[in-house]
Amino acid sequence: MIAPKEEKEMAMIEFKNVEKYYDKFHALKNINLKVDKGEVVVVIGPSGSGKSTLIRTINGLEDFTEGQLLVNDYDLADSKTDLNQIRKDVGMVFQHFNLYDNKTVLENIMLAPKLVLKRDPKENKELAMRLLKSVGVADKAESYPRQLSGGQKQRVAIARSLAMKPKALLFDEPTSALDPEMIDDVLNVMKKIATEGMTMVVVTHEMGFAREVADRVIFIDNGEILEDEKADVFFKAPKEKRAQQFLSKIIKH
Amino acid sequence: MINVFMQHWQELLLGFGNTLLCSVIALFFSLVIGSAFAIFEVLPYKVLHIVGRVYIEVFRNIPLLVIGMFFYVVVPQFFVTLDGFTAGTIGLTLYTSAFIAETVRAGIQAVDDGQMEGARANGMTFMQAMWHIILPQAFRYVIPPLGNQFINLVKNSSVLAFVAGFDLMYQGDAIASTTFDTFNTYIVVGILYLIITLPLSYYMRYLEKKLA
């Protein structure tokens, strides 16, 4: 038996009846979703289904029209909530990396901790180098993003998010822009982070990763969550017809 | 030519110095004001957009001479006394800042949206992202058009001649009208302008290459 109070403390991210409209387009339909601390949730669905919109509402890059969204106990529906406070604790990794083009790899990682957390310079550099080593790009510390391969860029981007010592990480199709031979390097880094207990929400088409790492799989289509299921159960037999079709399509390729 | 310069070098150097000083002041402040209005235009506040638009359209579309005369004649009449140099420099600053605002805004908009998104998702405020990530990249894009604005600014500082700003053009006019040696005087004046604008133009080109 789980007491309700305890349950509430466990939730890192909680959507309650969230609706989003872009003018007349209904982008998110009655989203109810809870992600507990330490959980890894993979979000899948066809393109245009709303998975990016969903994940981007979590750190306030997208707003929503109705409902409630609690992230790390902050209420995103409240206009007084300081989004920067949420973003300090919830990092994001993007499909197109979004590294700062005018900064070196090391500066990319150190900038936000310096400006936002006022971290001591020496400590900041030590942590940045340690993170770069752990994602395997320490030798590129003084390079600029344009000198890196896609896989290296994405690993730097992951290190940049980790440098904020976040409580949760959001991944928005982190391997979709990568050449096939670089995907595994990035996925391996993500697996390592997952095993270290990070709360993760991952939008991806990498079913192998989902099968191996995810605690839960969310299938979304037309802005609606159609399945929210334990990963092993989902992959064995998705209940929804659209989820079955989607899976059979993407696993074929 | 040498004669004109030898006989009037004191006035000419004074004018040269005033032109240079006016240009440096106007360049600095028009860059600051122009960048501020450029940022107004990319902020998500409608009121600031309107303020920015009005400012830019007003100062961009009125002749510099009218703005200069306004500060030289109208402002002292109703508000504060301004000498010609100050009035002209203020007018030049406001006029140029409108063009610089347009240029910098284009530069900001040329920076990929992902740069701002990455910085905001990383916890930075809008202004931190603007200052550390967006503006450095925006300026790199707009160095060539900014160079044009700067050169125009130096040349436009000749508006001081009309408001008794004792600049290079003013001194040239004075020498020409007393000596009647218009030919040589204006050539000397032209050369003195080139001494400012040519290094400036080469410096901007150097920056463009260095930062590209």
XYZ file of C-alpha atoms in Angstrom:
465
model
C 0.000 0.000 0.000
C 1.293 3.382 -0.949
C 0.029 6.291 1.060
C -1.210 9.170 -1.144
C 1.115 11.666 0.505
C 4.191 9.594 -0.160
C 3.063 9.083 -3.717
C 2.877 12.805 -4.238
C 6.426 13.310 -3.014
C 7.681 10.685 -5.416
C 6.405 12.494 -8.514
C 8.992 14.545 -10.385
C 6.702 15.495 -13.241
C 2.937 15.387 -13.206
C 0.506 16.411 -15.964
C -3.123 16.789 -14.907
C -5.672 17.245 -17.688
C -3.293 19.346 -19.765
C -4.662 20.762 -23.009
C -2.788 22.754 -25.607
C -4.089 24.537 -28.652
C -2.154 26.260 -31.421
C -4.996 28.523 -32.504
C -7.550 25.922 -33.549
C -5.161 22.983 -33.708
C -5.562 20.753 -30.663
C -1.923 19.795 -30.018
C -2.263 18.096 -26.634
C -5.487 16.423 -25.568
C -6.235 15.824 -21.920
C -2.729 14.727 -20.976
C -2.428 12.884 -17.677
C 1.042 11.619 -17.008
C 3.179 11.073 -13.968
C 6.914 10.514 -13.928
C 8.377 9.450 -10.602
C 11.816 10.267 -9.339
C 14.407 7.978 -10.885
C 12.041 6.726 -13.544
C 12.966 6.474 -17.219
C 10.002 7.124 -19.481
C 10.222 6.795 -23.240
C 7.725 8.671 -25.390
C 7.058 7.304 -28.870
C 4.623 8.137 -31.597
C 4.398 9.137 -35.257
C 5.801 12.458 -36.358
C 3.470 15.331 -35.639
C 1.820 13.381 -32.858
C 2.729 15.920 -30.199
C 5.618 14.123 -28.474
C 8.007 17.065 -28.860
C 5.320 19.481 -27.710
C 4.664 17.269 -24.718
C 8.291 17.118 -23.612
C 8.854 20.829 -24.276
C 6.001 21.830 -21.964
C 7.885 20.199 -19.093
C 10.578 22.893 -18.996
C 8.304 25.652 -20.240
C 9.680 25.949 -23.776
C 6.050 25.486 -24.791
C 3.133 26.751 -22.762
C -0.214 25.030 -22.515
C -3.790 26.219 -22.594
C -5.465 24.392 -19.734
C -4.770 21.988 -16.914
C -2.019 21.642 -14.390
C 1.612 20.646 -14.717
C 3.834 20.153 -11.691
C 7.564 19.805 -12.222
C 9.810 19.348 -9.214
C 6.976 20.854 -7.132
C 6.755 23.977 -9.294
C 3.394 24.772 -10.833
C 3.813 25.645 -14.519
C 0.238 26.843 -14.877
C 1.012 29.624 -12.407
C 2.332 32.639 -14.283
C 4.315 33.658 -11.186
C 6.436 30.506 -11.382
C 9.984 31.350 -12.398
C 10.750 29.033 -15.302
C 14.472 29.516 -14.722
C 14.098 27.770 -11.375
C 12.649 24.733 -13.128
C 15.268 24.805 -15.850
C 18.044 24.822 -13.255
C 16.860 21.393 -12.158
C 15.529 19.973 -15.409
C 17.999 19.799 -18.287
C 17.194 19.257 -21.934
C 19.030 17.610 -24.802
C 17.857 18.589 -28.275
C 17.713 16.859 -31.622
C 19.989 19.492 -33.153
C 22.269 19.759 -30.098
C 21.935 23.557 -29.766
C 25.506 23.941 -28.563
C 26.681 27.542 -28.354
C 28.494 28.073 -31.653
C 30.562 30.975 -30.323
C 31.940 29.036 -27.361
C 34.411 26.183 -27.030
C 33.255 22.809 -25.794
C 34.548 23.555 -22.311
C 32.922 27.008 -22.260
C 29.658 25.446 -23.435
C 29.630 23.274 -20.365
C 30.852 25.884 -17.887
C 28.744 28.878 -18.942
C 25.378 28.125 -17.316
C 26.859 26.835 -14.036
C 28.942 30.007 -13.897
C 26.089 32.433 -14.681
C 23.160 30.647 -13.106
C 24.635 28.710 -10.201
C 27.625 31.040 -9.581
C 29.788 27.950 -9.230
C 33.385 28.496 -8.180
C 35.566 28.658 -11.366
C 37.986 25.974 -10.296
C 35.265 23.587 -9.229
C 33.344 24.415 -12.408
C 36.270 23.489 -14.629
C 37.029 20.302 -12.733
C 33.446 19.102 -13.008
C 33.281 20.065 -16.688
C 36.448 18.102 -17.469
C 35.215 15.141 -15.480
C 31.935 15.160 -17.401
C 33.710 15.493 -20.738
C 35.819 12.472 -19.832
C 32.775 10.473 -18.839
C 31.104 11.135 -22.212
C 34.369 10.477 -24.049
C 35.149 13.874 -25.604
C 37.721 15.267 -23.160
C 40.214 15.687 -26.022
C 37.855 18.185 -27.683
C 37.606 20.538 -24.701
C 39.197 23.452 -26.567
C 37.440 22.789 -29.901
C 34.448 24.698 -31.202
C 31.171 22.878 -31.903
C 31.634 23.221 -35.679
C 34.785 21.086 -35.400
C 32.921 18.129 -33.864
C 30.967 15.262 -35.380
C 27.264 14.990 -34.630
C 27.810 12.240 -32.104
C 30.463 14.250 -30.295
C 28.217 17.325 -30.293
C 25.382 15.396 -28.723
C 27.635 13.943 -26.040
C 28.896 17.441 -25.237
C 25.270 18.601 -25.053
C 24.533 15.830 -22.575
C 27.566 16.824 -20.501
C 26.353 20.428 -20.615
C 22.990 19.405 -19.131
C 24.651 17.249 -16.494
C 26.907 20.119 -15.418
C 23.853 21.801 -13.893
C 23.475 18.740 -11.642
C 19.846 18.352 -12.682
C 17.180 16.301 -10.987
C 15.695 15.275 -14.318
C 16.745 15.243 -17.964
C 14.566 15.616 -21.034
C 15.744 14.189 -24.351
C 13.974 15.367 -27.501
C 14.914 12.893 -30.247
C 18.579 12.969 -29.264
C 19.749 10.571 -31.978
C 17.461 11.527 -34.873
C 19.969 13.883 -36.485
C 22.931 11.515 -36.154
C 24.643 9.254 -38.636
C 23.852 5.612 -37.773
C 27.372 4.783 -36.604
C 27.265 7.555 -34.008
C 23.935 6.646 -32.462
C 25.303 3.943 -30.175
C 27.887 6.274 -28.599
C 25.109 8.610 -27.557
C 22.741 5.865 -26.450
C 25.466 4.303 -24.319
C 26.003 7.593 -22.507
C 22.246 7.843 -21.943
C 22.100 4.283 -20.618
C 24.882 5.071 -18.176
C 22.996 8.120 -16.910
C 19.822 6.057 -16.555
C 21.563 3.420 -14.470
C 22.869 6.152 -12.178
C 19.278 6.888 -11.190
C 18.469 10.003 -13.231
C 14.831 10.797 -13.902
C 14.551 10.807 -17.687
C 11.889 11.535 -20.275
C 13.096 10.479 -23.695
C 11.378 11.101 -27.017
C 12.982 8.634 -29.398
C 12.531 6.157 -32.207
C 15.231 3.886 -30.769
C 13.151 0.892 -29.754
C 16.208 -1.063 -28.615
C 16.986 1.680 -26.131
C 13.370 1.832 -24.987
C 13.219 -1.929 -24.478
C 16.471 -2.007 -22.561
C 16.312 1.118 -20.425
C 12.744 2.389 -20.147
C 10.615 1.716 -17.125
C 7.553 2.878 -19.016
C 6.594 3.590 -22.580
C 4.125 6.280 -23.553
C 2.548 6.012 -26.987
C 1.078 9.257 -28.249
C -0.822 10.005 -31.431
C -2.792 13.077 -32.510
C -1.920 14.773 -29.237
C -3.419 12.004 -27.142
C -1.725 9.480 -24.887
C -3.007 6.150 -26.156
C -0.831 3.869 -24.068
C 1.060 4.300 -20.824
C 2.497 0.915 -20.033
C 5.457 -0.845 -18.467
C 8.064 -1.280 -21.198
C 8.152 -5.071 -21.250
C 4.358 -5.314 -21.334
C 4.127 -2.712 -24.089
C 6.654 -4.347 -26.370
C 5.184 -7.800 -25.871
C 1.718 -6.752 -26.892
C 0.658 -3.136 -27.391
C -3.035 -2.884 -26.725
C -3.871 -0.063 -29.080
C -4.228 -0.753 -32.793
C -2.374 2.430 -33.737
C 0.484 1.517 -31.423
C 0.683 -1.949 -33.010
C 0.800 -0.437 -36.483
C 3.398 2.088 -35.440
C 5.623 -0.531 -33.844
C 5.424 -2.908 -36.785
C 6.363 -0.052 -39.106
C 9.354 1.203 -37.221
C 10.745 -2.137 -36.230
C 10.711 -3.297 -39.863
C 13.196 -0.555 -40.786
C 47.314 71.843 -51.338
C 50.404 71.758 -49.193
C 50.085 75.529 -48.911
C 46.510 75.378 -47.677
C 47.500 72.843 -45.089
C 50.659 74.693 -44.007
C 48.810 77.988 -43.577
C 45.694 76.630 -41.902
C 46.891 73.475 -40.185
C 45.705 74.681 -36.789
C 42.081 75.138 -37.841
C 42.181 71.971 -39.919
C 43.568 69.872 -37.088
C 41.002 71.318 -34.712
C 38.271 70.386 -37.186
C 39.792 66.950 -37.700
C 39.880 66.399 -33.954
C 36.255 67.485 -33.539
C 35.126 65.239 -36.376
C 37.010 62.337 -34.881
C 35.653 63.011 -31.392
C 32.081 63.394 -32.623
C 32.409 60.170 -34.634
C 33.781 58.169 -31.721
C 31.073 59.395 -29.332
C 28.276 58.905 -31.852
C 29.598 55.487 -32.853
C 29.678 54.264 -29.277
C 26.262 55.555 -28.290
C 24.508 54.676 -31.527
C 25.807 51.138 -31.167
C 24.488 50.918 -27.599
C 21.135 52.566 -28.362
C 20.746 50.726 -31.657
C 21.422 47.349 -30.010
C 18.933 48.151 -27.242
C 16.185 48.914 -29.764
C 17.114 45.810 -31.744
C 16.581 43.754 -28.578
C 13.255 45.553 -27.980
C 12.127 44.255 -31.332
C 12.869 40.621 -30.556
C 11.409 40.658 -27.032
C 7.977 39.107 -26.670
C 6.376 42.353 -25.482
C 4.116 44.157 -27.910
C 4.526 47.547 -26.239
C 8.298 47.423 -26.685
C 7.881 46.395 -30.326
C 5.805 49.480 -30.926
C 8.236 51.735 -29.057
C 11.106 50.253 -31.072
C 9.285 50.553 -34.387
C 8.279 54.161 -33.781
C 11.792 55.162 -32.750
C 13.403 53.476 -35.727
C 10.922 54.749 -38.305
C 11.067 58.318 -36.989
C 14.838 58.698 -36.899
C 15.484 56.661 -40.021
C 13.080 58.619 -42.179
C 13.819 62.216 -41.231
C 16.854 63.901 -42.815
C 19.824 64.067 -40.486
C 20.032 67.788 -41.074
C 16.503 68.286 -39.715
C 17.307 66.260 -36.593
C 20.552 68.191 -36.079
C 18.832 71.567 -36.488
C 16.107 70.482 -34.089
C 18.666 69.892 -31.349
C 20.603 73.028 -32.233
C 17.678 75.435 -32.520
C 14.522 73.993 -30.965
C 15.867 72.173 -27.925
C 17.876 75.149 -26.564
C 14.842 77.385 -27.108
C 12.560 75.272 -24.930
C 14.694 72.940 -22.832
C 18.443 73.081 -22.291
C 21.231 75.023 -23.931
C 23.338 72.874 -26.214
C 26.374 74.010 -28.173
C 26.608 73.117 -31.821
C 28.963 70.223 -31.275
C 26.717 68.587 -28.667
C 23.525 69.197 -30.633
C 25.037 67.775 -33.819
C 26.528 64.763 -32.046
C 23.203 63.940 -30.388
C 21.386 64.245 -33.709
C 23.946 62.061 -35.454
C 23.755 59.453 -32.667
C 19.972 59.171 -32.797
C 19.884 59.110 -36.588
C 22.568 56.429 -36.890
C 21.179 54.330 -34.033
C 17.972 53.775 -36.018
C 19.953 52.229 -38.876
C 22.111 50.229 -36.501
C 18.985 48.919 -34.741
C 17.692 47.565 -38.052
C 21.045 45.993 -38.855
C 21.515 44.385 -35.446
C 17.924 43.117 -35.404
C 18.554 41.356 -38.719
C 21.698 39.850 -37.180
C 19.848 38.615 -34.096
C 17.172 37.052 -36.268
C 19.826 35.345 -38.384
C 21.085 33.428 -35.341
C 19.492 29.980 -35.204
C 16.569 29.786 -32.743
C 18.182 26.721 -31.224
C 20.899 28.907 -29.705
C 18.392 30.810 -27.584
C 16.464 27.646 -26.787
C 19.597 25.835 -25.698
C 20.600 28.694 -23.433
C 17.139 29.097 -21.893
C 16.777 25.345 -21.342
C 20.198 25.507 -19.696
C 18.778 27.893 -17.078
C 20.004 31.233 -18.412
C 17.773 34.294 -18.408
C 16.812 35.948 -21.688
C 19.343 38.724 -21.141
C 22.147 36.313 -20.198
C 21.473 34.317 -23.345
C 21.307 37.523 -25.385
C 24.576 38.873 -24.050
C 26.699 35.717 -24.026
C 25.293 33.696 -26.915
C 23.068 35.631 -29.321
C 24.681 39.068 -29.650
C 28.255 37.809 -30.227
C 26.968 35.660 -33.083
C 24.643 38.386 -34.391
C 27.472 40.929 -34.560
C 29.637 38.483 -36.442
C 26.947 38.257 -39.117
C 26.472 42.001 -39.420
C 30.044 43.272 -39.442
C 29.930 44.201 -43.159
C 26.710 46.263 -42.953
C 27.821 47.734 -39.617
C 31.054 48.828 -41.272
C 28.970 50.698 -43.829
C 27.007 52.372 -41.047
C 30.201 53.437 -39.303
C 31.671 54.934 -42.466
C 28.408 56.742 -43.168
C 28.470 58.010 -39.610
C 31.922 59.574 -40.027
C 30.858 61.230 -43.270
C 27.514 62.330 -41.820
C 29.335 64.036 -38.954
C 29.780 66.854 -41.493
C 26.281 67.869 -40.379
C 28.163 69.649 -37.578
C 29.168 72.273 -40.155
C 25.551 73.445 -40.267
C 25.171 73.781 -36.506
C 28.505 75.501 -35.811
C 30.114 72.324 -34.498
C 33.628 73.388 -35.618
C 34.233 70.088 -37.342
C 36.406 69.420 -40.371
C 33.742 70.481 -42.857
C 33.043 73.661 -40.929
C 36.718 74.628 -40.898
C 37.028 73.761 -44.563
C 34.104 76.025 -45.418
C 35.612 78.815 -43.346
C 39.022 78.516 -45.013
C 37.507 78.286 -48.496
C 35.382 81.356 -48.011
C 38.259 83.487 -46.700
C 41.014 82.328 -49.083
C 38.804 81.588 -52.133
C 41.104 78.634 -52.753
C 38.126 76.289 -52.845
C 39.784 73.666 -55.051
C 42.712 72.928 -52.789
C 40.814 73.413 -49.542
C 38.126 70.826 -50.263
C 40.708 68.362 -51.517
C 42.630 68.692 -48.264
C 39.380 68.285 -46.325
C 38.520 65.185 -48.364
C 41.930 63.676 -47.680
C 41.515 64.305 -43.963
C 38.160 62.441 -44.028
C 39.850 59.562 -45.817
C 42.414 59.380 -43.013
C 39.552 58.419 -40.700
C 37.350 56.334 -42.987
C 39.936 54.225 -44.813
C 41.529 52.686 -41.695
C 38.028 52.171 -40.306
C 36.917 50.364 -43.419
C 40.049 48.188 -43.438
C 39.657 47.431 -39.762
C 36.069 46.253 -40.303
C 37.246 44.039 -43.145
C 39.953 42.625 -40.915
C 37.391 41.902 -38.186
C 35.142 40.216 -40.712
C 37.952 37.900 -41.801
C 39.160 37.253 -38.289
C 35.746 36.334 -36.893
C 34.371 34.495 -39.915
